[in-house]
Short mmCIF file of C-alpha atoms in Angstrom, two decimals:
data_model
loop_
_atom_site.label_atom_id
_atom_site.label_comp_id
_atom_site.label_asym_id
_atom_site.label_seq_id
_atom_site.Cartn_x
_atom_site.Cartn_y
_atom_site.Cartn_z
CA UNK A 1 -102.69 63.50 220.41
CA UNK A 2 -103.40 62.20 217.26
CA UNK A 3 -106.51 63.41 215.12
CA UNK A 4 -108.50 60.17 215.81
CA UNK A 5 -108.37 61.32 219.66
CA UNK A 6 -109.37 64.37 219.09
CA UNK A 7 -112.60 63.74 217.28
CA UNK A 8 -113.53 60.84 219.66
CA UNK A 9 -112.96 63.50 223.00
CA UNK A 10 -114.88 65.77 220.67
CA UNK A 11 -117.84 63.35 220.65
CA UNK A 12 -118.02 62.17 224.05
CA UNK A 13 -118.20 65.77 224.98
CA UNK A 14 -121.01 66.91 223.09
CA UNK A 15 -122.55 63.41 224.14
CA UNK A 16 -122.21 64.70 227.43
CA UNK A 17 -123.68 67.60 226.73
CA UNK A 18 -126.29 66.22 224.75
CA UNK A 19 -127.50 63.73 228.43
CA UNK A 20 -127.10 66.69 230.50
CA UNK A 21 -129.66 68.98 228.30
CA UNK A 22 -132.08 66.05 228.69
CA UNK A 23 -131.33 65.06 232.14
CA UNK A 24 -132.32 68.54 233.26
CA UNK A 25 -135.26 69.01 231.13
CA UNK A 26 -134.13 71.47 228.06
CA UNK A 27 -134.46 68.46 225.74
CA UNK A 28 -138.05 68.41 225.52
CA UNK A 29 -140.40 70.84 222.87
CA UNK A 30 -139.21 74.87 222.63
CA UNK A 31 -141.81 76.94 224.66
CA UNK A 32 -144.50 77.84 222.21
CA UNK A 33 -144.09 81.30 220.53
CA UNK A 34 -146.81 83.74 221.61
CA UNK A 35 -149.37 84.71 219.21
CA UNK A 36 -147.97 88.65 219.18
CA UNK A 37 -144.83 87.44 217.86
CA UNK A 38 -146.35 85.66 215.17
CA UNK A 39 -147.28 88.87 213.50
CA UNK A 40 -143.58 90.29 213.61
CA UNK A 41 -142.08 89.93 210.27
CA UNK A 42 -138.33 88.67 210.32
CA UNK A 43 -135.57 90.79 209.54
CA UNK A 44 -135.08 88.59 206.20
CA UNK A 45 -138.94 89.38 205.28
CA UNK A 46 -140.28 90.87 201.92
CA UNK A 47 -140.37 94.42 201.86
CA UNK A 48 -142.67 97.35 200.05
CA UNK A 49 -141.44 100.41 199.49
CA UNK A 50 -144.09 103.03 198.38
CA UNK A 51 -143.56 106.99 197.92
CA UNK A 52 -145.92 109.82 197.59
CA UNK A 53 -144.82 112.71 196.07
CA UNK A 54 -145.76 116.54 196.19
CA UNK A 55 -147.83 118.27 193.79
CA UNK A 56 -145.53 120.68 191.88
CA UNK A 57 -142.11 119.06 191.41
CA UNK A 58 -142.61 115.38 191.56
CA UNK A 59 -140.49 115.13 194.31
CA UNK A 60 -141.02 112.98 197.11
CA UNK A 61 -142.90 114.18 199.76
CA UNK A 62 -143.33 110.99 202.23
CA UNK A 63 -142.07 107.66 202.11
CA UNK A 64 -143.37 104.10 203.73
CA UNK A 65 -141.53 101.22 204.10
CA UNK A 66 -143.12 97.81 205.35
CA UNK A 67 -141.81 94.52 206.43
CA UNK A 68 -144.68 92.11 204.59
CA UNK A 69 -145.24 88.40 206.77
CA UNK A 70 -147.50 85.75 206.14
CA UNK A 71 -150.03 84.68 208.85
CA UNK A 72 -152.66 82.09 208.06
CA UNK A 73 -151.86 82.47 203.87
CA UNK A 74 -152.65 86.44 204.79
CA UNK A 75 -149.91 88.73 204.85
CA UNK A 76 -149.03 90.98 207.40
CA UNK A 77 -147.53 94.24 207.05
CA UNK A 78 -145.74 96.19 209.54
CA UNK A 79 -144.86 99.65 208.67
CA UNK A 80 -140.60 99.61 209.17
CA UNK A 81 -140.05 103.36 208.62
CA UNK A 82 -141.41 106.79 206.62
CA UNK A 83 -139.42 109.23 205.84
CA UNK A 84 -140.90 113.00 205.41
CA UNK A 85 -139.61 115.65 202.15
CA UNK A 86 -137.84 117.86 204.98
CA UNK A 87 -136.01 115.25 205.81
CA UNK A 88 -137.30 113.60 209.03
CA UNK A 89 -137.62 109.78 209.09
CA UNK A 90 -139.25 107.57 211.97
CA UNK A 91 -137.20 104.38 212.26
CA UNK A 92 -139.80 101.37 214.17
CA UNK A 93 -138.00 98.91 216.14
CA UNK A 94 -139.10 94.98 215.48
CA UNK A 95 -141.11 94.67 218.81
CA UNK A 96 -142.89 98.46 218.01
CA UNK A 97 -143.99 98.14 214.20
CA UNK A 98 -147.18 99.32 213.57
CA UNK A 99 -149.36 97.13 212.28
CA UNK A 100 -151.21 98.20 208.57
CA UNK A 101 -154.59 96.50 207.81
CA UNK A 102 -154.69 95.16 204.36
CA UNK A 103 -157.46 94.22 202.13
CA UNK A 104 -157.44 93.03 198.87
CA UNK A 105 -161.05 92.01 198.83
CA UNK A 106 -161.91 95.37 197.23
CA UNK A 107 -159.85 96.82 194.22
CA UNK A 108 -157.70 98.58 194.17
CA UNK A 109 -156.07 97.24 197.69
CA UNK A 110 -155.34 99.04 200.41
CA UNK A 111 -153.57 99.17 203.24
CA UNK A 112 -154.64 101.68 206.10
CA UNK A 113 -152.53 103.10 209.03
CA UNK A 114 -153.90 101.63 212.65
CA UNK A 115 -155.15 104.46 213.48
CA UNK A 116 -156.98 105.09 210.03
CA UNK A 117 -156.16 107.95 209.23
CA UNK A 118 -153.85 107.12 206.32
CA UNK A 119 -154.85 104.88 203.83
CA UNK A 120 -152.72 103.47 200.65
CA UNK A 121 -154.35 102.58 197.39
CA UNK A 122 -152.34 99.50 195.98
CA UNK A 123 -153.25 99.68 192.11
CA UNK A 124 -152.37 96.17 190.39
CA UNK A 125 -150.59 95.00 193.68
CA UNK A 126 -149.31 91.54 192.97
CA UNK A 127 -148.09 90.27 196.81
CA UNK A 128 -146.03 86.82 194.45
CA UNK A 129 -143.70 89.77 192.26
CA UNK A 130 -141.08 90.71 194.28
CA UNK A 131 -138.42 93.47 192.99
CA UNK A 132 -137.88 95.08 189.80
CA UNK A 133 -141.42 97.16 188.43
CA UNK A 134 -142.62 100.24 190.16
CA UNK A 135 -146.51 99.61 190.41
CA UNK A 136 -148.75 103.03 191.34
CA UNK A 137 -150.16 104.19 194.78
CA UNK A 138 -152.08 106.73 195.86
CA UNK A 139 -152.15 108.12 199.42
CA UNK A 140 -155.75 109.15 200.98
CA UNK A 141 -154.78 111.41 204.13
CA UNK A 142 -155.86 114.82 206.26
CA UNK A 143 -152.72 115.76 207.08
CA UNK A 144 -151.07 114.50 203.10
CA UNK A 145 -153.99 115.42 200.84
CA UNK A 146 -154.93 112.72 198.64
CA UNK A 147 -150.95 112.64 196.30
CA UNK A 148 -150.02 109.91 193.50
CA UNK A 149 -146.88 107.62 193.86
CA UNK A 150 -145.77 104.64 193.81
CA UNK A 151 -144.24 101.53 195.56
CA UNK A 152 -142.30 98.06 194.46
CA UNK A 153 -142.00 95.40 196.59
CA UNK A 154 -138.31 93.66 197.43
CA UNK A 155 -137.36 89.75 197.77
CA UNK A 156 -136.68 88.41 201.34
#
């Protein structure tokens, strides 16, 4: 067969394809994506890392990492993993992230943990600077004591 032949079975088979998609009905509009999936950030998403650290050494003593999504111009974070100083860390799956409310209607912003009892003080959080500068944090909490840090947000 000659390379002509090849590229005109080629196209008569994907036109087939093509008829037979529409012919039995999986040409039409996708199914429309449920409003809980909306929420989930993308693997490729924005990230912010923040990390609070213990009182004597300055060494880490529990970590945060969120996947940040836009929904409606308002963004969305969903907490990806944490990390503890003895060396636990809680890994979320995509379809079980919590879900962090954010306001930046107050300053500093914060974002607090769905069940409110941890809340993260965002001090000169700016949501269009992605990578590079560490910005400071502070973490409000029972069970952490109120402990400085600070987070930096990654590109998509």
């Amino acid at each position: 067969m000659t390379q002509r032949t090849l590229v005109l079975a080629a196209l008569a088979a994907t036109g087939s394809v093509a008829v037979a998609l529409v012919l039995l009905g999986g040409g039409g509009e996708p199914p429309a994506t449920p409003v809980a999936d909306i929420q989930r950030p993308s693997p490729r998403s924005p990230t912010l890392y923040c990390e609070f650290y213990n009182f004597v050494g300055r060494s880490p003593k529990v970590g945060f990492t969120f996947a940040i999504s836009d929904q409606d111009e308002r963004p969305v974070f969903a907490q990806v993993s944490q990390f503890e100083m003895d060396g636990t860390r809680a890994e979320f799956g995509s379809d079980a992230r919590p879900i962090w409310a954010f306001d930046d209607a107050q300053v500093p912003a914060t974002l607090t943990s769905p069940d409110g009892a941890i809340v993260i003080n965002l001090y000169a959080y700016d949501r269009t600077k992605s990578g590079g500068a560490w910005f400071e944090a502070g973490l409000r909490s029972v069970q952490y004591l109120n402990l400085d840090g600070k987070c930096r947000q990654g590109a998509a």
